[in-house]
Amino acid sequence: MQHTATSPGTLTIGLHKDVCTVYWRGSPVALSHKWVVFYTLLAVHIDRHVSTDEICDHHPWSRLSPHIAGRDMWRFTTTQELRFFGQRITQSPARQASKLFTLNLDAARHLQFEPSRPAIADHLRTLRAQRNAISMELSECTLLLYAGLVDQSHARLLEVRGRTLDVNERAHTETLITMCVDEQQGVDGTAAQLPTLQALLAQPGLNRINRARLLIRLARHATLSSDVAAQAHFDDLRSLLVPEDGVEFCQYHINYGLFLRRGGKLEQAIHHQRVAHDAAQNAQWWYGVYAARSNLALTHLSVADDSPPLARRAHLERALDWAMRASTTATLTRQSISQAVAAVLVVRAYRLLGQYDRARHWLTVAQLYPPLPDQADHLAVTYDELALIEEACGNHFLADVAHRTARHLRES
């Protein structure tokens, strides 16, 4: 676009090939896409205040709730406008609690549009429609993933990947693809995603939430592959997320708890899983509630291994409580894979507590779930548990049969 000369202190909104650019005093301002949309909306509606609800109705602000977005807007306009424009160019009728913003400029003398204000208003209307085309698709893929329909989610995400996406849409898509591959193939499969995630992390215009999503996936891979880079990724995440971020805040603590558990720091791991659990409940993210509860059960089982008798029993009882709660959550939210996994945790806790009849009952429950993606591996784990129960009861022949069945399932 051939940008025309402007007078000092003029804000220009330019539109070229469906991309808006903000110019100040004739020079482009290096703003990320969401802030370009913010100032473009304020410019088009300079004759009135624009609410956070209206701004959040436009892509890419639609990822945030109006409450969180309003705080972000207030913080940016009060602390960053001096850096980008050399002065404050917006105003708001209240401080941090404000939900209204407007440009503090003379529309006749200090505001221009190229090619025209109506053309840019039309572009904003397309963003309002687009906001839901990609974000709704990604939301549906996320629901499929958490419901255990991983292959279906993955196939749809690969189709979304082929569309024209901005950097934040691509980051969100690639993190979801990585999560699908993690479920399908584990750490070996996610290794192929690392160059893509790292390249996106270096892209300009990446918002805070998507930066966090990328770092969480990188941190998880590093944790599971015993890579020393995991700690640095978690350090970056610690200063990036706040409790109001909900799902991402929960995912950070779940994965950091996993990192700490694998490093033997079990009490710290329990703390972070508790934080994740509370955050997931507040966000009503039931998959996160289940994940935190099952991780708490596993961590208490690990603590029990090295504890003296009284403390050992206390940790086993806590493990049983968290495993039962995980099972309840998975049942109420109809997560069949999670129900099967939680049932195995209940079996293990009852077995270690010496309550073998109850362990046998839950073993039957664990084996009755419909076919799972890794059915053979799941059943092998249940027969491992059965072998340990039979050994504890002195049934060595039956224990040997269960061991051989588990081995056969893994080899088939």
Short mmCIF file of C-alpha atoms in Angstrom, two decimals, residues 29-361:
data_model
loop_
_atom_site.label_atom_id
_atom_site.label_comp_id
_atom_site.label_asym_id
_atom_site.label_seq_id
_atom_site.Cartn_x
_atom_site.Cartn_y
_atom_site.Cartn_z
CA VAL A 29 3.00 0.61 14.44
CA ALA A 30 4.31 -2.86 15.36
CA LEU A 31 1.14 -4.07 17.09
CA SER A 32 -0.07 -7.65 17.27
CA HIS A 33 -3.27 -8.54 15.41
CA LYS A 34 -5.56 -8.23 18.43
CA TRP A 35 -4.37 -4.69 19.17
CA VAL A 36 -4.78 -3.71 15.53
CA VAL A 37 -8.41 -4.88 15.82
CA PHE A 38 -8.79 -2.95 19.10
CA TYR A 39 -7.60 0.39 17.68
CA THR A 40 -9.44 -0.19 14.39
CA LEU A 41 -12.73 -0.70 16.26
CA LEU A 42 -12.15 2.44 18.31
CA ALA A 43 -11.30 4.41 15.16
CA VAL A 44 -14.35 3.24 13.20
CA HIS A 45 -16.57 4.07 16.20
CA ILE A 46 -14.76 7.23 17.31
CA ASP A 47 -18.09 8.98 17.88
CA ARG A 48 -18.89 6.73 20.87
CA HIS A 49 -17.40 4.48 23.52
CA VAL A 50 -16.77 0.84 22.55
CA SER A 51 -17.47 -1.83 25.16
CA THR A 52 -15.29 -4.83 25.96
CA ASP A 53 -18.27 -7.05 25.09
CA GLU A 54 -18.32 -5.60 21.57
CA ILE A 55 -14.56 -5.94 21.18
CA CYS A 56 -14.69 -9.58 22.36
CA ASP A 57 -17.26 -10.27 19.65
CA HIS A 58 -14.47 -9.87 17.07
CA HIS A 59 -11.75 -12.35 16.21
CA PRO A 60 -9.18 -12.80 17.83
CA TRP A 61 -10.48 -11.17 21.06
CA SER A 62 -13.20 -13.83 21.19
CA ARG A 63 -10.75 -16.19 22.94
CA LEU A 64 -10.98 -14.07 26.11
CA SER A 65 -13.87 -13.33 28.43
CA PRO A 66 -14.86 -9.63 28.50
CA HIS A 67 -13.65 -9.44 32.12
CA ILE A 68 -10.14 -10.70 31.33
CA ALA A 69 -10.01 -8.77 28.06
CA GLY A 70 -11.04 -5.54 29.82
CA ARG A 71 -8.16 -5.84 32.27
CA ASP A 72 -5.80 -6.54 29.37
CA MET A 73 -7.06 -3.46 27.50
CA TRP A 74 -6.80 -1.22 30.54
CA ARG A 75 -3.27 -2.44 31.30
CA PHE A 76 -2.10 -2.02 27.70
CA THR A 77 -3.61 1.42 27.14
CA THR A 78 -2.22 2.80 30.40
CA THR A 79 1.27 1.30 30.16
CA GLN A 80 2.08 0.73 26.47
CA GLU A 81 0.57 3.60 24.49
CA LEU A 82 3.42 5.91 25.50
CA ARG A 83 5.84 3.33 24.07
CA PHE A 84 4.00 2.81 20.76
CA PHE A 85 2.55 6.28 20.14
CA GLY A 86 4.57 8.59 22.36
CA GLN A 87 1.39 9.66 24.16
CA ARG A 88 -1.96 8.38 25.41
CA ILE A 89 -4.43 8.15 22.51
CA THR A 90 -7.33 6.44 24.32
CA GLN A 91 -9.41 7.24 27.32
CA SER A 92 -11.80 5.37 29.54
CA PRO A 93 -14.42 6.71 31.96
CA ALA A 94 -13.08 4.62 34.84
CA ARG A 95 -9.86 2.93 35.85
CA GLN A 96 -9.24 -0.80 35.84
CA ALA A 97 -12.91 -1.66 36.26
CA SER A 98 -13.76 0.12 32.99
CA LYS A 99 -15.64 -1.69 30.26
CA LEU A 100 -15.65 1.26 27.83
CA PHE A 101 -12.90 2.71 25.64
CA THR A 102 -12.68 5.49 23.07
CA LEU A 103 -9.97 7.35 21.13
CA ASN A 104 -8.83 10.63 22.62
CA LEU A 105 -8.27 12.19 19.18
CA ASP A 106 -9.99 14.81 17.03
CA ALA A 107 -11.69 12.76 14.33
CA ALA A 108 -11.55 15.53 11.73
CA ARG A 109 -7.88 16.44 12.16
CA HIS A 110 -6.12 13.38 13.57
CA LEU A 111 -7.84 10.31 12.13
CA GLN A 112 -7.67 8.87 8.62
CA PHE A 113 -8.81 5.68 6.85
CA GLU A 114 -7.33 4.07 3.76
CA PRO A 115 -9.19 3.33 1.57
CA SER A 116 -12.24 4.50 3.57
CA ARG A 117 -14.05 4.20 6.88
CA PRO A 118 -16.97 2.16 5.37
CA ALA A 119 -14.54 -0.32 3.78
CA ILE A 120 -12.76 -0.89 7.09
CA ALA A 121 -16.10 -1.20 8.91
CA ASP A 122 -17.03 -3.95 6.43
CA HIS A 123 -13.73 -5.70 7.19
CA LEU A 124 -14.54 -5.63 10.91
CA ARG A 125 -17.89 -7.26 10.18
CA THR A 126 -16.07 -10.16 8.51
CA LEU A 127 -13.90 -10.53 11.63
CA ARG A 128 -17.06 -10.69 13.67
CA ALA A 129 -18.31 -13.56 11.52
CA GLN A 130 -14.89 -15.22 11.27
CA ARG A 131 -14.43 -15.11 15.00
CA ASN A 132 -16.60 -18.12 15.26
CA ALA A 133 -15.66 -20.03 12.12
CA ILE A 134 -12.21 -21.06 13.40
CA SER A 135 -12.69 -20.70 17.15
CA MET A 136 -15.88 -22.80 17.14
CA GLU A 137 -14.15 -25.46 15.05
CA LEU A 138 -11.24 -25.58 17.49
CA SER A 139 -13.64 -25.70 20.44
CA GLU A 140 -15.43 -28.69 18.93
CA CYS A 141 -12.10 -30.43 18.28
CA THR A 142 -11.13 -29.81 21.90
CA LEU A 143 -14.38 -31.37 23.14
CA LEU A 144 -13.84 -34.41 20.92
CA LEU A 145 -10.31 -34.79 22.25
CA TYR A 146 -11.38 -34.62 25.90
CA ALA A 147 -14.24 -37.03 25.22
CA GLY A 148 -11.72 -39.63 24.04
CA LEU A 149 -12.58 -39.32 20.31
CA VAL A 150 -8.96 -38.56 19.57
CA ASP A 151 -8.79 -39.85 15.99
CA GLN A 152 -11.85 -37.83 15.01
CA SER A 153 -10.47 -34.69 16.65
CA HIS A 154 -7.09 -35.20 14.97
CA ALA A 155 -8.63 -35.61 11.51
CA ARG A 156 -10.62 -32.37 11.85
CA LEU A 157 -7.60 -30.49 13.17
CA LEU A 158 -5.52 -31.57 10.17
CA GLU A 159 -8.26 -30.14 7.94
CA VAL A 160 -8.19 -26.85 9.90
CA ARG A 161 -4.38 -26.78 9.58
CA GLY A 162 -4.80 -26.56 5.78
CA ARG A 163 -6.77 -23.30 5.98
CA THR A 164 -5.43 -19.75 6.02
CA LEU A 165 -4.77 -19.06 9.71
CA ASP A 166 -3.17 -16.23 11.61
CA VAL A 167 -0.31 -16.98 14.00
CA ASN A 168 -2.56 -17.43 17.04
CA GLU A 169 -5.02 -19.70 15.26
CA ARG A 170 -2.12 -21.77 13.98
CA ALA A 171 -0.56 -21.97 17.46
CA HIS A 172 -3.87 -23.12 18.96
CA THR A 173 -4.36 -25.67 16.17
CA GLU A 174 -0.85 -27.09 16.47
CA THR A 175 -1.05 -27.42 20.25
CA LEU A 176 -4.29 -29.38 19.91
CA ILE A 177 -2.73 -31.58 17.22
CA THR A 178 0.19 -32.21 19.58
CA MET A 179 -2.24 -33.22 22.33
CA CYS A 180 -3.93 -35.68 19.95
CA VAL A 181 -0.59 -37.18 18.92
CA ASP A 182 0.38 -37.41 22.60
CA GLU A 183 -2.74 -39.50 23.23
CA GLN A 184 -2.18 -41.65 20.13
CA GLN A 185 1.59 -42.22 20.14
CA GLY A 186 3.02 -40.78 23.35
CA VAL A 187 6.27 -38.89 23.64
CA ASP A 188 7.82 -40.50 20.56
CA GLY A 189 4.99 -39.20 18.40
CA THR A 190 5.05 -35.66 19.75
CA ALA A 191 8.76 -35.33 18.93
CA ALA A 192 7.81 -34.67 15.30
CA GLN A 193 5.77 -31.65 16.43
CA LEU A 194 8.64 -29.94 18.26
CA PRO A 195 10.09 -27.94 15.31
CA THR A 196 6.62 -26.58 14.48
CA LEU A 197 5.93 -25.56 18.09
CA GLN A 198 9.35 -23.93 18.48
CA ALA A 199 9.01 -22.03 15.20
CA LEU A 200 5.59 -20.69 16.24
CA LEU A 201 7.02 -19.60 19.58
CA ALA A 202 9.38 -17.27 17.72
CA GLN A 203 6.65 -15.68 15.56
CA PRO A 204 5.62 -12.04 16.13
CA GLY A 205 2.04 -11.34 17.14
CA LEU A 206 1.70 -14.42 19.33
CA ASN A 207 -0.64 -13.66 22.22
CA ARG A 208 0.03 -14.62 25.82
CA ILE A 209 -2.42 -17.54 25.96
CA ASN A 210 -1.10 -19.19 22.82
CA ARG A 211 2.48 -18.65 23.94
CA ALA A 212 1.53 -20.50 27.12
CA ARG A 213 -0.12 -23.31 25.16
CA LEU A 214 3.04 -23.84 23.11
CA LEU A 215 5.27 -23.78 26.20
CA ILE A 216 3.03 -26.29 28.01
CA ARG A 217 3.35 -28.78 25.13
CA LEU A 218 7.12 -28.24 24.93
CA ALA A 219 7.45 -28.59 28.70
CA ARG A 220 5.40 -31.78 28.75
CA HIS A 221 7.46 -33.36 25.97
CA ALA A 222 10.69 -32.39 27.72
CA THR A 223 9.38 -33.85 30.99
CA LEU A 224 8.39 -37.18 29.45
CA SER A 225 11.67 -37.44 27.54
CA SER A 226 13.79 -36.42 30.58
CA ASP A 227 15.07 -33.32 28.75
CA VAL A 228 16.66 -30.68 31.00
CA ALA A 229 14.86 -27.98 28.98
CA ALA A 230 11.65 -28.77 30.89
CA GLN A 231 12.58 -26.62 33.88
CA ALA A 232 13.23 -23.53 31.71
CA HIS A 233 9.85 -23.93 30.00
CA PHE A 234 8.08 -24.21 33.36
CA ASP A 235 9.97 -21.13 34.60
CA ASP A 236 8.67 -19.17 31.61
CA LEU A 237 5.13 -20.39 32.27
CA ARG A 238 5.22 -19.40 35.94
CA SER A 239 5.30 -15.68 35.07
CA LEU A 240 3.00 -16.00 32.06
CA LEU A 241 -0.22 -17.39 33.52
CA VAL A 242 -2.66 -16.26 36.20
CA PRO A 243 -5.54 -18.20 37.84
CA GLU A 244 -8.09 -16.37 35.68
CA ASP A 245 -6.62 -18.14 32.64
CA GLY A 246 -8.53 -21.24 33.74
CA VAL A 247 -7.71 -24.19 31.51
CA GLU A 248 -4.17 -23.12 30.60
CA PHE A 249 -3.36 -22.29 34.25
CA CYS A 250 -4.64 -25.76 35.19
CA GLN A 251 -2.64 -27.48 32.43
CA TYR A 252 0.54 -25.74 33.60
CA HIS A 253 0.12 -27.00 37.17
CA ILE A 254 -0.90 -30.52 36.08
CA ASN A 255 2.22 -30.86 33.94
CA TYR A 256 4.51 -29.17 36.46
CA GLY A 257 3.19 -31.58 39.08
CA LEU A 258 4.07 -34.43 36.72
CA PHE A 259 7.56 -32.97 36.28
CA LEU A 260 8.05 -32.75 40.05
CA ARG A 261 6.72 -36.28 40.63
CA ARG A 262 9.14 -37.72 38.08
CA GLY A 263 11.92 -35.79 39.82
CA GLY A 264 11.01 -37.30 43.21
CA LYS A 265 9.68 -34.02 44.67
CA LEU A 266 6.41 -35.60 45.71
CA GLU A 267 5.11 -33.13 48.30
CA GLN A 268 5.63 -30.25 45.85
CA ALA A 269 3.93 -32.33 43.15
CA ILE A 270 0.89 -32.79 45.40
CA HIS A 271 0.73 -29.02 45.99
CA HIS A 272 0.69 -28.25 42.25
CA GLN A 273 -1.91 -30.93 41.51
CA ARG A 274 -4.11 -29.41 44.24
CA VAL A 275 -3.73 -25.98 42.63
CA ALA A 276 -4.62 -27.53 39.25
CA HIS A 277 -7.64 -29.26 40.80
CA ASP A 278 -9.01 -26.03 42.30
CA ALA A 279 -8.40 -24.11 39.07
CA ALA A 280 -10.17 -26.78 37.01
CA GLN A 281 -13.16 -26.75 39.35
CA ASN A 282 -13.40 -22.95 39.16
CA ALA A 283 -13.25 -23.13 35.35
CA GLN A 284 -15.72 -26.06 35.34
CA TRP A 285 -13.22 -27.92 33.17
CA TRP A 286 -14.15 -31.47 34.10
CA TYR A 287 -11.42 -33.20 32.15
CA GLY A 288 -8.91 -31.13 34.17
CA VAL A 289 -10.71 -32.04 37.40
CA TYR A 290 -10.39 -35.71 36.51
CA ALA A 291 -6.72 -35.35 35.45
CA ALA A 292 -5.75 -33.58 38.68
CA ARG A 293 -7.61 -36.13 40.83
CA SER A 294 -6.01 -39.12 39.09
CA ASN A 295 -2.57 -37.48 39.36
CA LEU A 296 -3.15 -36.84 43.07
CA ALA A 297 -4.02 -40.54 43.50
CA LEU A 298 -0.82 -41.57 41.68
CA THR A 299 1.34 -39.16 43.68
CA HIS A 300 -0.04 -40.30 47.05
CA LEU A 301 0.63 -43.90 45.96
CA SER A 302 4.23 -42.89 45.21
CA VAL A 303 4.60 -41.16 48.60
CA ALA A 304 3.20 -44.27 50.33
CA ASP A 305 5.96 -46.44 48.81
CA ASP A 306 8.66 -44.77 50.94
CA SER A 307 6.64 -43.96 54.06
CA PRO A 308 6.65 -45.68 57.49
CA PRO A 309 3.57 -47.85 58.24
CA LEU A 310 1.24 -45.24 59.76
CA ALA A 311 2.06 -42.56 57.19
CA ARG A 312 1.93 -45.17 54.44
CA ARG A 313 -1.64 -46.11 55.32
CA ALA A 314 -2.67 -42.44 55.49
CA HIS A 315 -1.30 -41.80 52.00
CA LEU A 316 -2.92 -44.95 50.63
CA GLU A 317 -6.27 -43.83 52.04
CA ARG A 318 -5.81 -40.39 50.43
CA ALA A 319 -4.87 -42.10 47.17
CA LEU A 320 -8.05 -44.19 47.36
CA ASP A 321 -10.16 -41.11 48.06
CA TRP A 322 -8.72 -39.23 45.05
CA ALA A 323 -9.04 -42.30 42.82
CA MET A 324 -12.72 -42.71 43.78
CA ARG A 325 -13.34 -39.02 43.13
CA ALA A 326 -11.58 -39.31 39.76
CA SER A 327 -13.83 -42.26 38.92
CA THR A 328 -16.94 -40.28 39.89
CA THR A 329 -15.90 -37.32 37.73
CA ALA A 330 -15.16 -39.55 34.74
CA THR A 331 -18.50 -41.35 35.14
CA LEU A 332 -20.58 -38.18 35.46
CA THR A 333 -18.89 -36.63 32.41
CA ARG A 334 -19.01 -39.88 30.40
CA GLN A 335 -15.28 -40.14 29.76
CA SER A 336 -14.99 -43.88 29.08
CA ILE A 337 -11.19 -43.96 28.82
CA SER A 338 -10.84 -41.99 32.04
CA GLN A 339 -13.37 -44.27 33.77
CA ALA A 340 -11.26 -47.31 32.90
CA VAL A 341 -8.01 -45.69 34.05
CA ALA A 342 -9.58 -44.43 37.30
CA ALA A 343 -10.93 -47.92 38.03
CA VAL A 344 -7.38 -49.31 37.84
CA LEU A 345 -6.21 -46.66 40.34
CA VAL A 346 -8.99 -47.72 42.71
CA VAL A 347 -7.91 -51.37 42.32
CA ARG A 348 -4.30 -50.48 43.13
CA ALA A 349 -5.22 -48.47 46.23
CA TYR A 350 -7.50 -51.21 47.60
CA ARG A 351 -4.85 -53.87 46.88
CA LEU A 352 -2.14 -51.95 48.74
CA LEU A 353 -4.54 -51.41 51.64
CA GLY A 354 -5.05 -55.18 51.77
CA GLN A 355 -8.75 -54.98 50.88
CA TYR A 356 -8.59 -57.69 48.24
CA ASP A 357 -12.33 -58.37 47.82
CA ARG A 358 -12.96 -54.73 46.97
CA ALA A 359 -9.91 -54.72 44.72
CA ARG A 360 -11.33 -57.74 42.82
CA HIS A 361 -14.69 -55.97 42.42
#
